[in-house]
Coordinates of C-alpha atoms and ligand atoms in Angstrom, one line a residue:
M1 CA 95.1 104.9 111.9
N2 CA 92.3 102.5 112.9
Y3 CA 89.7 102.1 110.2
K4 CA 87.7 99.4 112.0
N5 CA 84.7 101.7 112.5
I6 CA 84.4 102.8 108.9
A7 CA 81.4 100.6 108.1
N8 CA 79.5 102.1 110.9
D9 CA 80.6 105.7 110.1
I10 CA 79.3 105.2 106.6
L11 CA 76.0 103.7 107.8
K12 CA 75.6 106.6 110.2
I13 CA 75.8 109.1 107.3
L14 CA 73.4 107.1 105.1
K15 CA 70.9 107.0 108.0
Q16 CA 71.2 110.8 108.5
I17 CA 70.5 111.4 104.8
W18 CA 67.7 108.9 104.4
N19 CA 65.8 109.7 107.6
N20 CA 66.6 106.4 109.3
S21 CA 64.6 104.4 106.8
N22 CA 65.4 100.7 106.7
N23 CA 64.6 100.1 103.1
V24 CA 66.6 102.3 100.8
A25 CA 67.1 101.3 97.1
L26 CA 70.2 101.8 95.1
H27 CA 68.1 103.6 92.5
A28 CA 64.3 103.7 92.6
P29 CA 62.3 105.1 89.7
C30 CA 60.3 108.3 90.4
F31 CA 56.8 108.7 88.8
K32 CA 55.5 112.1 89.8
G33 CA 54.3 113.5 86.5
N34 CA 52.1 112.6 83.6
E35 CA 52.9 108.8 83.6
K36 CA 49.4 107.6 84.5
K37 CA 47.8 110.1 82.1
Y38 CA 49.8 109.1 79.1
L39 CA 49.6 105.4 79.8
A40 CA 45.8 105.7 80.1
E41 CA 45.7 107.6 76.8
C42 CA 47.8 104.9 75.2
I43 CA 45.4 102.1 76.4
D44 CA 42.3 104.0 75.5
S45 CA 43.6 104.5 72.0
T46 CA 44.4 100.7 71.7
F47 CA 47.8 101.6 70.3
V48 CA 50.0 100.0 72.9
S49 CA 52.4 98.2 70.6
S50 CA 54.6 99.1 67.6
V51 CA 52.4 101.8 66.2
G52 CA 51.3 105.1 67.9
K53 CA 52.2 108.7 68.5
Y54 CA 54.3 108.3 71.6
V55 CA 57.3 106.7 69.9
D56 CA 57.7 109.6 67.5
L57 CA 57.1 112.1 70.3
F58 CA 59.6 110.4 72.6
E59 CA 62.2 110.4 69.8
D60 CA 61.6 114.1 69.2
M61 CA 62.0 114.9 72.9
L62 CA 65.3 112.9 73.0
V63 CA 66.6 114.9 70.0
D64 CA 65.6 118.2 71.7
Y65 CA 67.2 117.2 75.0
T66 CA 70.4 115.7 73.8
G67 CA 71.1 118.0 70.8
V68 CA 71.7 115.1 68.4
K69 CA 70.1 115.1 65.0
R70 CA 68.3 111.8 65.3
A71 CA 67.1 109.4 68.0
I72 CA 65.7 105.9 67.4
A73 CA 63.8 104.3 70.3
V74 CA 64.4 100.6 70.8
V75 CA 63.4 97.8 73.3
N76 CA 66.5 98.1 75.5
G77 CA 70.0 99.6 75.7
T78 CA 71.7 96.3 74.9
C79 CA 70.1 95.9 71.5
A80 CA 70.7 99.6 70.9
L81 CA 74.4 98.9 71.3
H82 CA 74.2 95.8 69.2
L83 CA 72.7 97.6 66.3
A84 CA 74.8 100.7 66.8
L85 CA 77.9 98.6 66.5
Q86 CA 76.6 96.8 63.4
L87 CA 75.8 100.2 61.8
A88 CA 79.3 101.4 62.7
G89 CA 80.6 98.6 60.5
V90 CA 81.6 96.0 63.1
M91 CA 81.8 92.6 61.4
P92 CA 82.5 89.1 62.6
G93 CA 86.1 88.6 63.5
D94 CA 86.7 92.3 64.2
E95 CA 88.0 93.6 67.6
V96 CA 86.2 96.3 69.5
I97 CA 87.9 98.2 72.3
V98 CA 85.7 98.3 75.4
P99 CA 86.4 99.3 79.0
A100 CA 87.0 96.3 81.3
L101 CA 85.2 98.2 84.0
S102 CA 81.6 98.1 82.6
F103 CA 78.3 96.3 82.7
V104 CA 78.3 93.0 80.9
A105 CA 76.0 94.4 78.1
T106 CA 78.9 96.5 76.7
A107 CA 80.9 93.4 75.8
N108 CA 77.8 91.2 75.0
A109 CA 76.8 93.6 72.3
V110 CA 80.2 93.2 70.7
K111 CA 79.8 89.4 70.8
F112 CA 76.4 89.6 69.2
C113 CA 78.2 91.1 66.1
G114 CA 80.5 88.1 66.0
A115 CA 83.3 90.4 67.1
I116 CA 85.8 90.2 69.9
P117 CA 85.9 92.6 72.9
H118 CA 89.4 94.0 73.5
F119 CA 89.6 95.4 77.1
A120 CA 90.9 98.8 77.9
D121 CA 92.0 100.3 81.3
S122 CA 90.2 103.1 83.2
E123 CA 91.3 106.6 84.1
L124 CA 91.2 107.1 87.9
S125 CA 89.8 110.7 87.6
T126 CA 86.8 109.8 85.4
L127 CA 86.3 106.0 86.0
G128 CA 86.0 105.8 82.2
M129 CA 88.4 104.8 79.4
A130 CA 92.0 106.1 79.9
P131 CA 92.8 107.9 76.6
G132 CA 96.5 108.4 77.2
K133 CA 97.2 104.9 78.1
L134 CA 95.1 103.6 75.2
D135 CA 97.0 105.8 72.8
L136 CA 100.3 104.3 73.9
Y137 CA 98.9 100.8 73.7
L138 CA 97.4 101.2 70.2
N139 CA 100.6 102.8 69.0
D140 CA 102.2 99.6 70.1
I141 CA 99.8 97.0 68.6
I142 CA 98.5 98.7 65.5
K143 CA 99.9 98.1 62.0
F144 CA 101.7 100.8 60.1
N145 CA 102.4 100.8 56.4
R146 CA 106.3 100.7 56.3
Q147 CA 106.5 102.9 53.2
T148 CA 104.0 105.6 53.9
G149 CA 103.8 105.4 57.7
C150 CA 100.0 105.3 57.3
V151 CA 98.0 103.6 60.0
I152 CA 96.3 100.3 59.1
P153 CA 93.7 99.7 61.8
V154 CA 94.7 96.1 62.3
N155 CA 96.0 94.5 65.5
K156 CA 99.4 93.3 64.3
Y157 CA 99.5 90.5 66.9
S158 CA 96.1 89.0 66.2
G159 CA 95.8 90.0 62.6
R160 CA 92.2 91.2 63.2
P161 CA 90.8 94.7 62.3
I162 CA 90.3 97.0 65.3
R163 CA 86.9 98.5 64.1
A164 CA 85.5 100.5 67.0
V165 CA 86.2 102.1 70.4
V166 CA 83.3 102.1 72.9
P167 CA 83.8 104.6 75.7
M168 CA 81.3 104.1 78.5
H169 CA 80.3 107.0 80.9
T170 CA 80.6 105.1 84.2
F171 CA 77.8 105.7 86.7
G172 CA 77.0 108.9 84.7
H173 CA 80.5 110.4 84.9
P174 CA 81.7 111.6 81.4
V175 CA 84.8 110.1 79.9
D176 CA 87.5 112.6 78.8
M177 CA 86.3 112.7 75.2
D178 CA 88.6 115.1 73.3
P179 CA 91.8 112.9 73.5
L180 CA 89.7 109.8 72.7
I181 CA 88.2 111.5 69.6
E182 CA 91.7 112.5 68.5
L183 CA 92.9 109.0 69.0
C184 CA 90.1 107.5 66.9
G185 CA 91.0 109.9 64.1
K186 CA 94.7 109.0 64.4
Y187 CA 94.1 105.2 64.3
K188 CA 91.1 105.3 61.9
I189 CA 88.8 103.6 64.5
T190 CA 85.1 104.4 64.7
M191 CA 83.7 105.6 68.0
V192 CA 80.4 104.3 69.4
E193 CA 79.4 105.7 72.8
D194 CA 77.8 103.6 75.5
A195 CA 75.9 106.4 77.2
A196 CA 73.4 104.0 78.8
E197 CA 74.1 105.5 82.3
S198 CA 74.6 109.1 81.4
L199 CA 71.4 110.7 80.2
G200 CA 71.7 114.3 81.4
S201 CA 75.5 114.2 81.7
L202 CA 77.5 116.7 79.7
Y203 CA 81.1 116.8 78.6
K204 CA 82.2 120.4 78.0
N205 CA 78.6 121.4 77.7
K206 CA 77.7 118.8 75.1
H207 CA 75.5 115.8 75.8
T208 CA 77.2 112.4 76.3
G209 CA 76.3 110.0 73.5
S210 CA 76.5 112.8 70.9
F211 CA 80.3 112.5 70.2
G212 CA 80.6 109.2 68.5
K213 CA 79.4 108.1 65.1
L214 CA 76.6 106.6 67.1
G215 CA 75.7 106.6 70.8
I216 CA 73.2 104.7 72.9
L217 CA 71.0 105.3 76.0
S218 CA 69.2 102.9 78.3
F219 CA 65.8 103.4 80.0
N220 CA 65.9 100.3 82.1
G221 CA 64.1 100.4 85.5
N222 CA 67.2 101.4 87.5
K223 CA 68.5 104.1 85.1
I224 CA 67.9 107.8 85.7
I225 CA 64.6 107.7 83.7
T226 CA 62.8 104.6 82.8
T227 CA 60.4 103.3 80.1
G228 CA 60.1 99.9 81.9
G229 CA 62.6 98.5 79.4
G230 CA 64.0 100.6 76.6
G231 CA 66.9 102.2 74.9
A232 CA 67.7 104.6 72.1
I233 CA 70.3 105.0 69.4
L234 CA 71.6 108.5 68.9
T235 CA 73.3 109.8 65.8
N236 CA 73.9 112.9 63.7
D237 CA 74.0 110.9 60.5
D238 CA 70.6 110.7 58.7
I239 CA 71.6 107.7 56.6
L240 CA 72.5 105.7 59.6
A241 CA 69.4 106.8 61.5
D242 CA 67.2 105.8 58.6
R243 CA 68.9 102.4 58.4
A244 CA 68.5 102.0 62.2
K245 CA 64.8 102.6 62.0
Y246 CA 64.5 100.2 59.1
L247 CA 66.6 97.4 60.7
T248 CA 64.7 97.8 64.0
T249 CA 61.4 97.2 62.2
T250 CA 62.2 93.9 60.5
A251 CA 63.7 95.6 57.4
K252 CA 60.3 95.9 55.9
R253 CA 60.0 97.8 52.6
P254 CA 57.3 100.5 52.9
H255 CA 54.1 99.4 51.2
S256 CA 50.4 99.7 51.9
W257 CA 49.8 96.0 52.1
E258 CA 52.8 93.8 50.9
Y259 CA 55.1 92.1 53.3
F260 CA 58.5 92.4 51.7
H261 CA 61.7 92.4 53.7
D262 CA 65.0 92.6 51.9
E263 CA 67.4 92.0 54.8
T264 CA 67.6 90.1 58.0
G265 CA 66.1 92.8 60.3
F266 CA 65.4 92.9 64.0
N267 CA 62.2 93.4 66.0
Y268 CA 63.9 96.0 68.2
R269 CA 61.3 98.8 68.0
M270 CA 60.2 100.4 71.3
P271 CA 56.4 99.8 71.9
N272 CA 54.1 102.8 72.2
I273 CA 53.2 102.1 75.8
N274 CA 56.9 102.2 76.8
A275 CA 57.4 105.4 74.9
A276 CA 54.4 107.0 76.7
L277 CA 56.1 106.3 80.0
G278 CA 59.3 107.7 78.5
C279 CA 57.6 111.0 77.5
A280 CA 56.3 111.6 81.0
Q281 CA 59.7 110.7 82.5
L282 CA 61.7 112.9 80.2
E283 CA 59.5 115.9 81.1
Q284 CA 60.8 115.5 84.7
L285 CA 64.4 114.9 83.8
P286 CA 65.6 118.5 84.7
S287 CA 64.1 118.3 88.1
L288 CA 65.4 114.7 88.7
L289 CA 68.9 115.9 87.7
E290 CA 68.7 118.8 90.1
S291 CA 67.6 116.6 93.0
K292 CA 70.3 114.0 92.2
R293 CA 73.0 116.7 92.1
Q294 CA 71.8 118.0 95.4
L295 CA 72.1 114.5 96.9
A296 CA 75.6 114.2 95.5
K297 CA 76.5 117.5 97.1
L298 CA 75.2 116.4 100.4
Y299 CA 77.1 113.1 100.3
Q300 CA 80.3 115.0 99.3
K301 CA 79.9 117.2 102.4
K302 CA 79.1 114.4 104.8
F303 CA 81.9 112.1 103.6
A304 CA 84.6 114.8 103.5
N305 CA 85.6 114.0 107.1
I306 CA 85.7 110.2 107.0
P307 CA 89.2 109.1 106.7
G308 CA 89.9 106.1 104.4
V309 CA 87.0 106.8 102.1
S310 CA 86.2 109.6 99.6
F311 CA 83.2 110.6 97.6
F312 CA 83.8 110.5 93.8
C313 CA 83.1 113.9 92.2
E314 CA 82.8 115.1 88.6
T315 CA 85.9 116.6 87.0
D316 CA 86.0 120.3 85.8
F317 CA 85.1 119.4 82.1
A318 CA 82.1 117.3 83.2
R319 CA 78.6 117.8 84.4
S320 CA 77.5 114.5 85.8
N321 CA 74.0 113.2 86.3
Y322 CA 75.4 111.3 89.4
W323 CA 73.3 108.3 88.3
L324 CA 74.9 106.0 90.9
N325 CA 76.9 107.7 93.6
V326 CA 80.4 106.3 94.2
L327 CA 82.4 105.9 97.4
L328 CA 86.1 105.1 96.9
L329 CA 88.0 103.2 99.5
S330 CA 91.7 103.8 99.8
E331 CA 94.4 101.2 99.6
E332 CA 94.4 101.1 103.4
T333 CA 90.6 100.4 103.6
E334 CA 89.8 98.4 100.6
Y335 CA 90.1 95.2 102.6
L336 CA 87.0 96.4 104.6
R337 CA 84.9 96.5 101.4
N338 CA 82.8 93.4 102.1
D339 CA 82.4 94.4 105.7
I340 CA 80.9 97.8 104.6
L341 CA 78.7 96.1 102.0
K342 CA 77.4 93.7 104.6
T343 CA 76.8 96.4 107.3
T344 CA 74.9 98.7 104.9
N345 CA 72.9 96.1 103.1
T346 CA 71.9 94.3 106.3
A347 CA 70.6 97.7 107.7
G348 CA 68.5 98.2 104.6
Y349 CA 70.7 100.6 102.7
M350 CA 71.4 99.0 99.4
S351 CA 75.0 99.3 98.3
R352 CA 76.9 97.4 95.6
P353 CA 80.5 96.8 94.6
A354 CA 81.7 97.6 91.1
W355 CA 81.0 95.0 88.4
T356 CA 83.4 92.1 88.2
L357 CA 85.8 93.2 85.5
L358 CA 84.6 91.9 82.1
N359 CA 87.9 90.1 81.4
K360 CA 87.4 88.0 84.5
L361 CA 84.0 86.6 83.3
P362 CA 84.3 83.1 81.8
M363 CA 83.0 84.0 78.3
F364 CA 85.5 86.9 78.0
S365 CA 88.5 85.5 79.8
N366 CA 90.4 84.7 76.6
C367 CA 89.8 88.1 75.0
P368 CA 92.7 90.4 74.4
A369 CA 93.3 93.1 77.1
M370 CA 95.8 95.8 77.8
N371 CA 97.3 96.4 81.3
L372 CA 94.3 96.9 83.5
D373 CA 95.9 98.2 86.8
N374 CA 93.6 101.2 87.2
A375 CA 90.4 99.1 86.5
E376 CA 91.6 96.5 88.9
A377 CA 92.3 99.1 91.6
L378 CA 88.9 100.7 91.1
G379 CA 87.2 97.3 91.1
K380 CA 88.4 96.8 94.7
Q381 CA 87.7 100.4 95.8
I382 CA 84.3 101.3 94.4
I383 CA 81.1 101.1 96.4
N384 CA 77.8 102.4 95.0
I385 CA 75.5 103.9 97.6
P386 CA 71.8 104.8 97.5
S387 CA 71.2 107.3 94.7
S388 CA 67.5 107.7 94.1
P389 CA 66.5 111.4 93.6
L390 CA 65.8 112.9 97.0
I391 CA 62.3 114.1 97.2
Ligands
LIG1 C1 72.2 99.5 81.6 C2 73.4 99.4 80.7 C3 73.3 98.8 79.4 C4 72.2 98.1 78.8 O1 71.0 98.6 79.0 P1 69.7 97.7 79.0 O2 68.6 98.6 78.7 O3 69.6 97.1 80.4 O4 69.8 96.6 78.0 C5 74.5 98.9 78.6 N1 75.6 99.4 79.1 C6 75.7 99.9 80.3 C7 77.0 100.4 80.7 C8 74.6 99.9 81.2 O5 74.8 100.3 82.4

C-alpha cells in the first residue's frame, strides 16, 4: 500500500467541508446570541469586576446544565483545578495520578499544591485514563496492611501518599468512569475530574465533571464556550462549595465593613464581565453541540474511505461534545504525521499534533510514571483537525 498521497487526500476533504477557505481555525469561538447585549448591560451598570448579577446567574446556569449541586466560577480552568485539588485534600509531598496524555495545566495544578504528578497510561478506545491498566499498577505499588489486608493509600516505593486521581476527558471524549470510580473506592483515593474540554459531554447520560468529589471546567477562548478566560469548580458537596467560594474570594470573613481574612486565600473569582459573556454563550451551548456533532458525523463519513487514517468516534457509553476532532494515523502512516501537519497548515487548515506527553517535559521528567505504551502510540498518531461549529 502506498500512503504517499495521504496528506493531499486529507487536505481535499478539509477543503470540501470548509468550502475551500484558506483560513480555518482549529476552534474559533462563536458569538451569535446575547453576548453584546449582556456585555453592554454589564458596562452600563458599572459592575464589571468581582461584584454583579452575572456571576451568580452563570453559576446557576452551570448547575442547571450539568446537574451538579454547586458550581463556582473562577478566572481560569487551571486555578479551578489547583483549588479543587487543594479542597480534595492534596498536600505537599503527595502523589496525584494524572494522564500523561494531557494539557500541561493538569500536571501544573498538581505542582501548585506542592504535590508530585504520577503519570498514567491511556485507553485506546477513549483516549483517556486506562482503568484496567491503572488497577493492576496500583495493586502493585500500593501498601497493604499485612494483618488486615486493608489498603493504605501510600506508594510503597516512594513512601508518599497517593491522594487523588485526575481523569481528563480528552478532546471532549468521556473517560470510562465506572471502573475508575470503583478503583478509587478500592484504593481509597479521591477523584477530581479535569473536565476542562468536555462541557456538554455525557458518560452514561450523566455530565462529565459530576462524578468526582470535585470537577472542573474551562472557558478559555478555544474551548467549546468561552468567557474570554474562565473556569468553574463543580461539586455535589455543599461544604466544599462554600469553602471554594470563600477561598476564591481572598478568604474574607463576611462583614459590612471590616477586612478580616483568616486564611491565605486566592483572588480566583470570575469577574462579572466574563460571566456576562458566559451566560450568553451557555444559552447557545445546545445548538453549538448539535452543530459540532454534525461536523463530526460529516468527518466520519468522509474519512471512512481513506486508508491509513481513521476518524476517532465516541464509544457506546459516551456522548461526546467533539470539542477537537481527532484523526488517528495507523502504525503504517504515523511516519507521515509531520508531512500531513505541514500540508494542512500551509494550506490554511489549522491542524495540531497531540500534546508532548507530560512525562517528557523537563519539569516533570523525574516524576513517577507507569508503563505508557498507549499514550506513546497515541502521541504519534493523533492529529487534531478544524473543529469550530459549522454554521
Ligand atoms: C484548557 C485546559 C485546562 C486549563 O484551562 P485554562 O482555562 O486554559 O486555564 C486544563 N486542563 C485541560 C485538559 C485543558 O484542556
